mmCIF file of C-alpha atoms in Angstrom:
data_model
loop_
_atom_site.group_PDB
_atom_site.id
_atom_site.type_symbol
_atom_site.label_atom_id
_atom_site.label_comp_id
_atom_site.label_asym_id
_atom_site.label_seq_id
_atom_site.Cartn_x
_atom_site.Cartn_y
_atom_site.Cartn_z
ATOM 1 C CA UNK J 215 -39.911 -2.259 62.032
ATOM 2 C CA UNK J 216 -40.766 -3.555 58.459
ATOM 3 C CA UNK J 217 -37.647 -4.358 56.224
ATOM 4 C CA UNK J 218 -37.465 -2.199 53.121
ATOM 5 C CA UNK J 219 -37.999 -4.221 50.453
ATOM 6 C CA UNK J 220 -39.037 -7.726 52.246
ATOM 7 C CA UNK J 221 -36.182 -9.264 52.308
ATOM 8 C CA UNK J 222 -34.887 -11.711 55.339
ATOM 9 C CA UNK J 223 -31.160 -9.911 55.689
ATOM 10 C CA UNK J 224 -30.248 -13.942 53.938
ATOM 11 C CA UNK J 225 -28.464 -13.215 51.000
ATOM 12 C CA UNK J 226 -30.655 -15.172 48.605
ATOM 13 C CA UNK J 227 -28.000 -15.646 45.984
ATOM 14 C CA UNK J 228 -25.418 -17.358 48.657
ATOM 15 C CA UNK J 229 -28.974 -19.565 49.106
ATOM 16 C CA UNK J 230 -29.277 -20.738 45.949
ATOM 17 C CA UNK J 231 -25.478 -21.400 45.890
ATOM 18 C CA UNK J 232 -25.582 -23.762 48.513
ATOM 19 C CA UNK J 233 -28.912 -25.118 46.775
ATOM 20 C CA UNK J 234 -27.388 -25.856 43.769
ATOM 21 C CA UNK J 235 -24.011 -27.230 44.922
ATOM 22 C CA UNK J 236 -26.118 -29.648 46.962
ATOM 23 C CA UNK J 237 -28.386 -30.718 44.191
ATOM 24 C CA UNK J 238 -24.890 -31.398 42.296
ATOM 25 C CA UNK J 239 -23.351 -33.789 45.206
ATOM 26 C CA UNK J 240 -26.573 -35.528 45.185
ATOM 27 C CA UNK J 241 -26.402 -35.854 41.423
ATOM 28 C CA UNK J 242 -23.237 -37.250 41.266
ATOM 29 C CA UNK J 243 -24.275 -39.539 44.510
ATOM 30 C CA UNK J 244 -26.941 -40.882 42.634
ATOM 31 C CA UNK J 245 -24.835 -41.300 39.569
ATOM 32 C CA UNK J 246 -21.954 -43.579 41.337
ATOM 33 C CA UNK J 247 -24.840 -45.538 42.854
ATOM 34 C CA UNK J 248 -26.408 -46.149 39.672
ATOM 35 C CA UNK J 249 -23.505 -47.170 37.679
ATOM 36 C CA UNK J 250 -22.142 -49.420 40.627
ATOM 37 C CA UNK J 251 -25.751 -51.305 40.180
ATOM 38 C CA UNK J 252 -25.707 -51.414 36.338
ATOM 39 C CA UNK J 253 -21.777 -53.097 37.111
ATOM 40 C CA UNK J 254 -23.462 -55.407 39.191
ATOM 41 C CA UNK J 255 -26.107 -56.536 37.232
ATOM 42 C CA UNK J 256 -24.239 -56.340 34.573
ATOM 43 C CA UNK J 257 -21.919 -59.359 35.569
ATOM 44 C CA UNK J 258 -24.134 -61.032 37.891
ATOM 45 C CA UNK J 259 -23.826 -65.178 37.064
ATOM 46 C CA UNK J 260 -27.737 -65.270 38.748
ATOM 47 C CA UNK J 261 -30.960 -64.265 37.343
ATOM 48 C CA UNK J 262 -32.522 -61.544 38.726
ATOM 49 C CA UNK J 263 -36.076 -60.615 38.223
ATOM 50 C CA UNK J 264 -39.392 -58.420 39.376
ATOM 51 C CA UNK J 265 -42.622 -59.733 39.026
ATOM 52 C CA UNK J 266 -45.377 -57.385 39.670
ATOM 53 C CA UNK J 267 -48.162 -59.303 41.953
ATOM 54 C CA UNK J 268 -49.731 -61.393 38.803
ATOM 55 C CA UNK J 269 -46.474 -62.817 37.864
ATOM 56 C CA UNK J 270 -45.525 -60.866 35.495
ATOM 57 C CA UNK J 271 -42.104 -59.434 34.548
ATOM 58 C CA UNK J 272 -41.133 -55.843 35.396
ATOM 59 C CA UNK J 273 -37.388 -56.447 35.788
ATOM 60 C CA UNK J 274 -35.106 -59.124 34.634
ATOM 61 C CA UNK J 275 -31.297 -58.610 34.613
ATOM 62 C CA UNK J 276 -28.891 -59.012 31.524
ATOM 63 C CA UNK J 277 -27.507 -62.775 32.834
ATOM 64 C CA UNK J 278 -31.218 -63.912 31.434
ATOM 65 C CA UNK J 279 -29.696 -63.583 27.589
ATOM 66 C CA UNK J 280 -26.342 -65.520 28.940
ATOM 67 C CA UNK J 281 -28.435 -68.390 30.697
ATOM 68 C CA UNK J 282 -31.814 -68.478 28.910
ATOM 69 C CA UNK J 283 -31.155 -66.705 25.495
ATOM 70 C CA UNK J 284 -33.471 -64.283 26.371
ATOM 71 C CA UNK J 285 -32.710 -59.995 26.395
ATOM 72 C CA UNK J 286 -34.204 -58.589 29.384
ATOM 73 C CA UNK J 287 -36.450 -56.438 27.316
ATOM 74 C CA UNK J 288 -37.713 -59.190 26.056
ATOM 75 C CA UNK J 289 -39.187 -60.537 28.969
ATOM 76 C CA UNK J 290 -40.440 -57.502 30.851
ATOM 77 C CA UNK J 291 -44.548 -57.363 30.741
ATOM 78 C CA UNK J 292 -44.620 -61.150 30.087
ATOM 79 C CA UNK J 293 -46.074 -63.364 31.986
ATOM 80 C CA UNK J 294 -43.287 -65.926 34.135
ATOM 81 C CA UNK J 295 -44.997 -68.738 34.414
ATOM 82 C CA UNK J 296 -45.142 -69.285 30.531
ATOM 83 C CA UNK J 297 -41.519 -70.130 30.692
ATOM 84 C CA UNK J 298 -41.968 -72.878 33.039
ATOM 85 C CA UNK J 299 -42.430 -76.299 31.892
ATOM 86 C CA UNK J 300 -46.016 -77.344 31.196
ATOM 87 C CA UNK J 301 -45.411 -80.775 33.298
ATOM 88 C CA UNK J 302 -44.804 -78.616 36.073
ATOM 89 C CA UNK J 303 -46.605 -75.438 35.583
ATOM 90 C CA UNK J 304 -49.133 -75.947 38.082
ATOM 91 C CA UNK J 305 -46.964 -77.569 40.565
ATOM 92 C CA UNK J 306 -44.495 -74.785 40.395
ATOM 93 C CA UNK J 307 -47.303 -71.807 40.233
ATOM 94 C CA UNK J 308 -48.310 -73.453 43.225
ATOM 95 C CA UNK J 309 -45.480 -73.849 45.183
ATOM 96 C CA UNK J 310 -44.243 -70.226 44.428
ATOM 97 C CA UNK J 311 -47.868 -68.991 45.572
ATOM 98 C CA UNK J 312 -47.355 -70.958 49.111
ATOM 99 C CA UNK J 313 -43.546 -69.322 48.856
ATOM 100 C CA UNK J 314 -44.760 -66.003 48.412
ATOM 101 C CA UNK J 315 -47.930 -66.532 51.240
ATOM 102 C CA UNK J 316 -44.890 -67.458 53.664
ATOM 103 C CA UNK J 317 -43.243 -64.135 52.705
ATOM 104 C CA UNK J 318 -40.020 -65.957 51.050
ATOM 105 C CA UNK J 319 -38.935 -69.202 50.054
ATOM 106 C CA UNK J 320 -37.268 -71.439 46.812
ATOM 107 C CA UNK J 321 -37.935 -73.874 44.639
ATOM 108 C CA UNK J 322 -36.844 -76.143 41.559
ATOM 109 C CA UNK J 323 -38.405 -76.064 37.971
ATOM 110 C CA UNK J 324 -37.341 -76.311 34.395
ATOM 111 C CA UNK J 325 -37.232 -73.335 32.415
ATOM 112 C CA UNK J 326 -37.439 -72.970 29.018
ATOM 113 C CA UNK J 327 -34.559 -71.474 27.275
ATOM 114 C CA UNK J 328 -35.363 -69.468 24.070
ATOM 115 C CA UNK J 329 -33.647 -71.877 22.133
ATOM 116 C CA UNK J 330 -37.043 -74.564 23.020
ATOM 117 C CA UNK J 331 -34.763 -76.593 25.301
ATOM 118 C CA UNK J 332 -35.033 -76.482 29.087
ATOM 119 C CA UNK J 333 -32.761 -75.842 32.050
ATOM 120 C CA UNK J 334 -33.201 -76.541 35.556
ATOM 121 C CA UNK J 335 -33.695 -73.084 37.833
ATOM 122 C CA UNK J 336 -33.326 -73.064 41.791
ATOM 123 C CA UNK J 337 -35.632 -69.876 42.200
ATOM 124 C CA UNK J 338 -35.161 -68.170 45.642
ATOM 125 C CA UNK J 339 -37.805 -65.255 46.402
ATOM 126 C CA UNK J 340 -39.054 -62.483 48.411
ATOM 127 C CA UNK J 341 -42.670 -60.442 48.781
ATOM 128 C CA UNK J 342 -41.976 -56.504 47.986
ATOM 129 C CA UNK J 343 -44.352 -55.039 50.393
ATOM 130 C CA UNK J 344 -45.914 -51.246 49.979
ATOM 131 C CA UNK J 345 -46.606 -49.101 52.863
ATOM 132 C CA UNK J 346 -49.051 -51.038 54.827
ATOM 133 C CA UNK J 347 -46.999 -54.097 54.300
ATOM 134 C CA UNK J 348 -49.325 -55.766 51.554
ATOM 135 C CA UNK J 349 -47.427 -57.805 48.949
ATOM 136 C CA UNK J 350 -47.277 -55.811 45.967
ATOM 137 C CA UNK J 351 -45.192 -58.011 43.927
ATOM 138 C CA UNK J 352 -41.807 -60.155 44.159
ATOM 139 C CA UNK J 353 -38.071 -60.776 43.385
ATOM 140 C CA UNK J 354 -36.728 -63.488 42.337
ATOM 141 C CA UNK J 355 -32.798 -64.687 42.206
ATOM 142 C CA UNK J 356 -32.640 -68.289 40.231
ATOM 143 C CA UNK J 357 -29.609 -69.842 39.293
ATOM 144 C CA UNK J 358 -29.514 -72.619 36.572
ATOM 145 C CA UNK J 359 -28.527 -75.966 38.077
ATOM 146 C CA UNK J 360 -29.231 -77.947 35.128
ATOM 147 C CA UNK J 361 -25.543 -79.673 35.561
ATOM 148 C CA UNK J 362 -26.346 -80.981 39.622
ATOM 149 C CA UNK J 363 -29.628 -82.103 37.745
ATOM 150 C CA UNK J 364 -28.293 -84.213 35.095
ATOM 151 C CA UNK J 365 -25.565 -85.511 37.990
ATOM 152 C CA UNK J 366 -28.528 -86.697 39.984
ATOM 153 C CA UNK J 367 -29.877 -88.839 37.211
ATOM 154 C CA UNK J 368 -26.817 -90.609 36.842
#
């Protein structure tokens, strides 16, 4: 027998309820999560970067304008390898293309700071792969080591 009025004998407004007390835990979820990232980055020593796959910036964490004078928003949509010492551009370019090829890896290159001087980076990376695990770009963690550099030379 038909119900009068087509409803489903669910109480639609205890529904929604649960709904929208639901959509509100996962809010505040994906609140905590977000701000514990942002503290992270926030006071992470390391670079941290996203290249999208020609190189080119689409994340770089706030310890860029502590070790390279450079604010993360001034990096995003530029191109890496600029940065990179022209001695050792092609080298480096490269050896991060054979890194990336092998799915990870790290090397060393200078890096220019924005002051026009140049630090030493140990650059450690990994492919990000899409769906049918084809590299669609990379991330990058570098750490200056300018200081075991210059203790090398002596």
């Amino acid at each position: 027998m038909p119900n009068p009025g087509g409803t489903t004998g669910v109480p639609s407004i205890d529904l929604q309820m649960l709904l929208d007390e639901r959509v509100r835990e996962r809010t505040a979820e994906l609140t905590a999560s977000e701000t514990r990232l942002r503290r992270i980055t926030d006071h992470m020593v390391d670079l941290v970067a996203e290249f999208d796959d020609r190189g080119y910036y689409c994340y770089a964490s706030p310890s860029y304008e502590r070790v390279l004078g450079y604010h993360p928003d001034e990096l995003v949509g530029t191109w890496a390898p600029e940065k990179i010492h022209p001695d050792e551009r092609k080298t480096v370019i490269a050896a991060i293309g054979a890194m990336l090829a092998a799915g990870e890896g790290s090397t060393r290159f200078r890096c220019r700071h924005k002051d026009g001087t140049y630090r030493w980076v140990e650059s450690t990376g990994r492919n990000i792969l899409d769906a049918g695990d084809r590299p669609v770009g990379s991330v990058m963690g570098s750490r200056d080591v300018t200081e075991q550099e210059r203790a090398a030379e002596h």
